[in-house]
Coordinates of C-alpha atoms in Angstrom, one line a residue:
M257 CA 36.1 42.4 -61.8
A258 CA 33.2 44.8 -61.2
Q259 CA 32.6 47.7 -63.6
R260 CA 32.4 50.6 -61.3
G261 CA 30.6 53.8 -62.1
V262 CA 30.1 57.1 -60.3
L263 CA 26.7 58.6 -59.4
V264 CA 27.0 62.3 -58.4
I265 CA 23.7 63.3 -56.7
A266 CA 22.8 67.0 -56.3
H267 CA 19.7 68.5 -54.9
G268 CA 18.4 70.2 -58.1
S269 CA 16.8 73.4 -58.9
S270 CA 14.3 74.9 -61.3
K271 CA 16.8 77.5 -62.3
P272 CA 19.0 76.3 -65.3
E273 CA 22.0 78.3 -64.2
W274 CA 22.1 76.3 -60.9
V275 CA 21.9 72.9 -62.8
Q276 CA 24.5 74.3 -65.3
L277 CA 27.0 74.9 -62.5
V278 CA 26.7 71.4 -61.3
D279 CA 27.0 70.0 -64.8
E280 CA 30.2 72.0 -65.4
A281 CA 31.8 70.9 -62.2
V282 CA 31.1 67.2 -62.9
S283 CA 32.2 67.6 -66.5
R284 CA 35.7 68.6 -65.1
V285 CA 36.1 65.4 -63.1
R286 CA 38.9 63.2 -64.4
L287 CA 38.3 59.6 -63.6
D288 CA 38.6 56.6 -65.7
L289 CA 35.1 55.6 -64.8
P290 CA 31.6 56.3 -66.1
V291 CA 30.1 59.3 -64.4
E292 CA 26.5 60.4 -64.3
I293 CA 24.6 63.1 -62.4
G294 CA 21.2 62.4 -60.7
F295 CA 19.0 65.1 -59.1
L296 CA 16.9 64.6 -56.0
E297 CA 14.2 66.9 -57.4
L298 CA 13.2 69.8 -59.7
V299 CA 15.1 68.6 -62.9
P300 CA 12.8 66.6 -65.1
G301 CA 14.2 63.6 -66.8
R302 CA 17.4 63.7 -64.7
A303 CA 16.3 62.0 -61.5
I304 CA 18.5 59.6 -59.5
A305 CA 16.7 56.7 -61.2
D306 CA 17.4 58.0 -64.5
A307 CA 21.2 58.4 -63.8
I308 CA 21.3 54.8 -62.5
Q309 CA 19.7 53.5 -65.5
S310 CA 22.2 55.2 -67.6
L311 CA 25.1 53.8 -65.7
R312 CA 23.6 50.3 -66.0
R313 CA 23.3 50.8 -69.9
R314 CA 27.1 51.7 -69.8
G315 CA 27.7 48.2 -68.2
V316 CA 28.2 49.4 -64.6
D317 CA 27.4 46.8 -61.8
E318 CA 28.8 48.6 -58.9
I319 CA 28.0 52.3 -58.0
I320 CA 29.9 54.9 -56.0
A321 CA 27.2 57.4 -55.0
V322 CA 28.7 60.9 -54.2
P323 CA 26.3 63.4 -52.6
L324 CA 27.1 66.9 -53.8
F325 CA 26.0 68.4 -50.5
V326 CA 27.6 70.8 -48.1
S327 CA 26.9 68.8 -45.0
S328 CA 26.3 65.1 -43.9
G329 CA 23.8 66.7 -41.6
S330 CA 21.4 67.5 -44.4
T331 CA 18.3 65.4 -43.9
H332 CA 18.6 64.9 -47.8
I333 CA 21.7 62.7 -47.0
E334 CA 19.5 60.4 -45.1
E335 CA 16.7 60.5 -47.9
I336 CA 19.2 59.6 -50.5
G337 CA 20.7 56.8 -48.5
Y338 CA 17.3 55.4 -48.0
L339 CA 16.4 55.7 -51.8
L340 CA 19.7 53.9 -52.6
G341 CA 19.0 51.1 -50.1
V342 CA 22.1 51.7 -48.0
I343 CA 20.1 53.1 -45.0
S344 CA 17.3 50.5 -44.3
K345 CA 15.8 52.4 -41.3
P346 CA 15.9 56.1 -41.8
R347 CA 15.5 58.5 -38.8
L348 CA 12.9 60.5 -40.6
P349 CA 9.9 59.4 -42.6
F350 CA 10.1 59.8 -46.3
K351 CA 7.4 59.3 -48.9
E352 CA 9.4 57.8 -51.8
K353 CA 10.2 54.2 -51.8
P354 CA 13.8 52.9 -52.3
I355 CA 15.0 52.5 -55.9
P356 CA 15.1 48.8 -56.9
L357 CA 18.8 48.0 -57.2
E358 CA 20.5 44.7 -57.6
I359 CA 24.1 45.9 -57.5
P360 CA 26.3 47.2 -54.7
V361 CA 26.3 50.9 -53.9
H362 CA 29.0 52.6 -51.9
Y363 CA 27.6 55.8 -50.4
T364 CA 30.2 58.4 -49.6
P365 CA 30.1 61.3 -47.1
A366 CA 29.2 64.9 -48.0
M367 CA 31.7 67.7 -48.2
D368 CA 31.8 68.4 -44.5
G369 CA 35.2 69.6 -43.4
H370 CA 37.2 68.0 -46.2
P371 CA 40.6 69.8 -46.7
L372 CA 39.7 70.7 -50.2
I373 CA 36.6 72.5 -49.0
G374 CA 38.7 74.2 -46.4
E375 CA 40.9 75.5 -49.1
I376 CA 37.8 77.0 -50.9
V377 CA 36.6 78.7 -47.7
T378 CA 40.0 79.9 -46.9
E379 CA 40.4 81.4 -50.3
R380 CA 37.0 83.2 -50.0
A381 CA 38.1 84.5 -46.5
R382 CA 41.5 85.7 -47.8
K383 CA 39.9 87.8 -50.6
L384 CA 37.7 89.8 -48.0
S385 CA 40.4 90.2 -45.3
Q386 CA 42.5 93.3 -44.6
R387 CA 44.0 92.7 -41.2
P388 CA 43.2 89.1 -40.2
E389 CA 44.4 89.5 -36.6
E390 CA 41.8 92.2 -36.0
E391 CA 38.9 90.4 -37.9
V392 CA 36.3 87.7 -37.1
V393 CA 35.1 85.2 -39.7
V394 CA 31.5 83.9 -39.3
L395 CA 30.8 80.9 -41.4
V396 CA 27.0 80.5 -42.1
G397 CA 25.4 77.3 -43.0
H398 CA 21.8 76.1 -43.5
G399 CA 22.0 74.0 -40.5
S400 CA 19.3 71.7 -39.0
E401 CA 17.0 71.8 -36.0
V402 CA 16.7 67.9 -36.0
S403 CA 18.8 66.2 -33.3
G404 CA 21.5 64.0 -34.7
F405 CA 21.6 66.2 -38.0
R406 CA 22.4 69.4 -36.3
E407 CA 25.5 67.9 -34.7
K408 CA 26.8 66.8 -38.1
W409 CA 26.3 70.2 -39.4
E410 CA 28.2 71.8 -36.6
E411 CA 31.0 69.2 -36.7
G412 CA 31.8 69.8 -40.4
A413 CA 31.4 73.6 -40.1
N414 CA 33.8 73.7 -37.0
Q415 CA 36.4 71.7 -39.0
L416 CA 36.3 74.2 -41.7
A417 CA 36.5 77.1 -39.1
A418 CA 39.6 75.5 -37.7
Q419 CA 41.3 75.2 -41.1
V420 CA 40.5 78.8 -41.9
Q421 CA 41.8 79.9 -38.6
R422 CA 45.1 78.0 -38.9
A423 CA 45.7 79.2 -42.3
L424 CA 45.1 83.0 -41.9
G425 CA 45.3 83.7 -38.2
F426 CA 42.0 85.6 -37.6
R427 CA 41.0 87.0 -34.2
Q428 CA 38.5 84.3 -34.4
T429 CA 36.6 82.1 -36.8
V430 CA 33.1 80.8 -35.8
Y431 CA 30.1 79.1 -37.1
A432 CA 26.4 80.3 -37.1
S433 CA 23.4 78.6 -38.6
L434 CA 20.1 79.6 -40.2
H435 CA 18.5 76.5 -38.3
P436 CA 18.4 77.1 -35.5
D437 CA 18.7 80.8 -36.4
H438 CA 21.4 82.6 -34.4
L439 CA 23.2 84.4 -37.3
H440 CA 22.2 87.8 -36.4
E441 CA 23.0 87.3 -32.8
V442 CA 26.5 86.1 -33.5
V443 CA 27.3 88.8 -36.0
R444 CA 25.9 91.5 -33.8
A445 CA 28.1 90.4 -30.9
W446 CA 31.3 90.3 -32.9
S447 CA 30.8 93.3 -34.9
A448 CA 30.5 95.5 -31.9
R449 CA 34.3 95.1 -31.5
H450 CA 35.7 93.7 -34.8
R451 CA 35.5 93.8 -38.4
V452 CA 33.3 90.7 -39.3
L453 CA 33.6 88.6 -42.5
V454 CA 30.6 86.6 -43.3
L455 CA 31.1 83.6 -45.5
P456 CA 28.3 81.3 -46.7
L457 CA 28.6 77.4 -46.6
F458 CA 26.4 76.9 -49.6
L459 CA 27.0 74.9 -52.9
S460 CA 25.9 77.7 -55.1
E461 CA 24.4 81.2 -55.0
G462 CA 20.5 81.4 -54.6
Y463 CA 17.7 82.4 -52.4
F464 CA 19.6 81.8 -49.2
T465 CA 22.8 83.5 -50.2
K466 CA 21.1 86.4 -52.0
K467 CA 18.1 87.1 -49.8
V468 CA 18.0 85.3 -46.5
I469 CA 21.4 86.0 -45.2
P470 CA 21.5 89.7 -46.1
S471 CA 18.0 90.1 -44.6
K472 CA 18.9 88.5 -41.3
L473 CA 21.9 90.8 -41.1
A474 CA 20.1 94.0 -42.0
G475 CA 21.4 97.0 -39.9
L476 CA 24.7 95.3 -38.9
D477 CA 28.2 96.1 -39.8
Y478 CA 29.8 93.2 -41.8
V479 CA 31.6 92.3 -44.9
Y480 CA 30.0 89.8 -47.4
S481 CA 30.5 88.8 -51.0
G482 CA 28.1 85.8 -51.0
E483 CA 30.7 83.7 -53.0
T484 CA 29.7 80.0 -52.6
Y485 CA 31.6 76.7 -53.4
L486 CA 30.7 76.6 -57.0
P487 CA 32.0 77.4 -59.5
H488 CA 35.4 76.7 -57.8
P489 CA 37.5 74.0 -59.5
L490 CA 38.3 72.3 -56.3
I491 CA 34.8 70.8 -56.2
S492 CA 35.7 68.6 -59.2
R493 CA 38.9 67.5 -57.3
W494 CA 36.8 66.8 -54.2
I495 CA 34.7 64.5 -56.3
E496 CA 37.7 62.7 -57.6
E497 CA 39.3 62.2 -54.2
T498 CA 36.0 61.1 -52.7
V499 CA 35.6 58.4 -55.4
R500 CA 39.2 57.3 -55.0
D501 CA 38.8 57.0 -51.3
A502 CA 35.6 54.9 -51.8
I503 CA 37.4 52.6 -54.2
G504 CA 40.2 52.1 -51.5
Q505 CA 37.6 51.2 -49.0
S506 CA 35.7 48.7 -51.2
R507 CA 39.0 47.0 -51.9
R508 CA 39.5 46.4 -48.2
A509 CA 35.9 45.5 -47.7
P510 CA 34.3 44.6 -51.0
S511 CA 30.7 44.1 -49.5
A512 CA 30.7 47.2 -47.4
A513 CA 28.7 50.2 -48.2
T514 CA 30.0 53.5 -46.6
Q515 CA 27.7 56.1 -45.3

């Protein structure tokens, strides 16, 4: 039987505290499998290829690759799939070449509208809410202006919006993106009549949550804490569930790679 291993892939950052949050989340994963983290960029010595080599040294001959990304609409998802050889003809040009691999790779979806992610966003909304029936929640994500990717962003975000709405009964829960940029427009329209709660759909705090979102909403009336997915413990549980789902799929179709 193949020795499976888990490759968690994150974007990476030059800020050590960002990397530490990812490391801590993965350290809490409870799976009876080898687990390594690979970063797409900005973390020297810990690239995706480095993590794969580490898994191979641990005897792994089948990889479950889990992208620690908010949305399958991120162009980085396509890039990673290309690097891993599970996307042979990417829709966008990439400078890097695929990593040489001679073992199967099962590439899982990003977080999107997964119920565990919905629980995190719902918890964030509950903390800011006073009278949900009189409030509007605006979920804001990075988004994409590239056709085919934009729709994936919208699909996952709208799934999260529906989960928050069902759980807490707000006046409305909607999605706004930074790309294309209609965050200010959406918040301005709703805040004229309702108390607006703005929740970022971002993996961790950083430039977008601390600088970009507040600057775009300058002068508007809204409530915002800037809390992101990490360091919530459900991210570790999401990784576990994603791996178990991939194992179930590989048992039904051993040669298939999910995307």
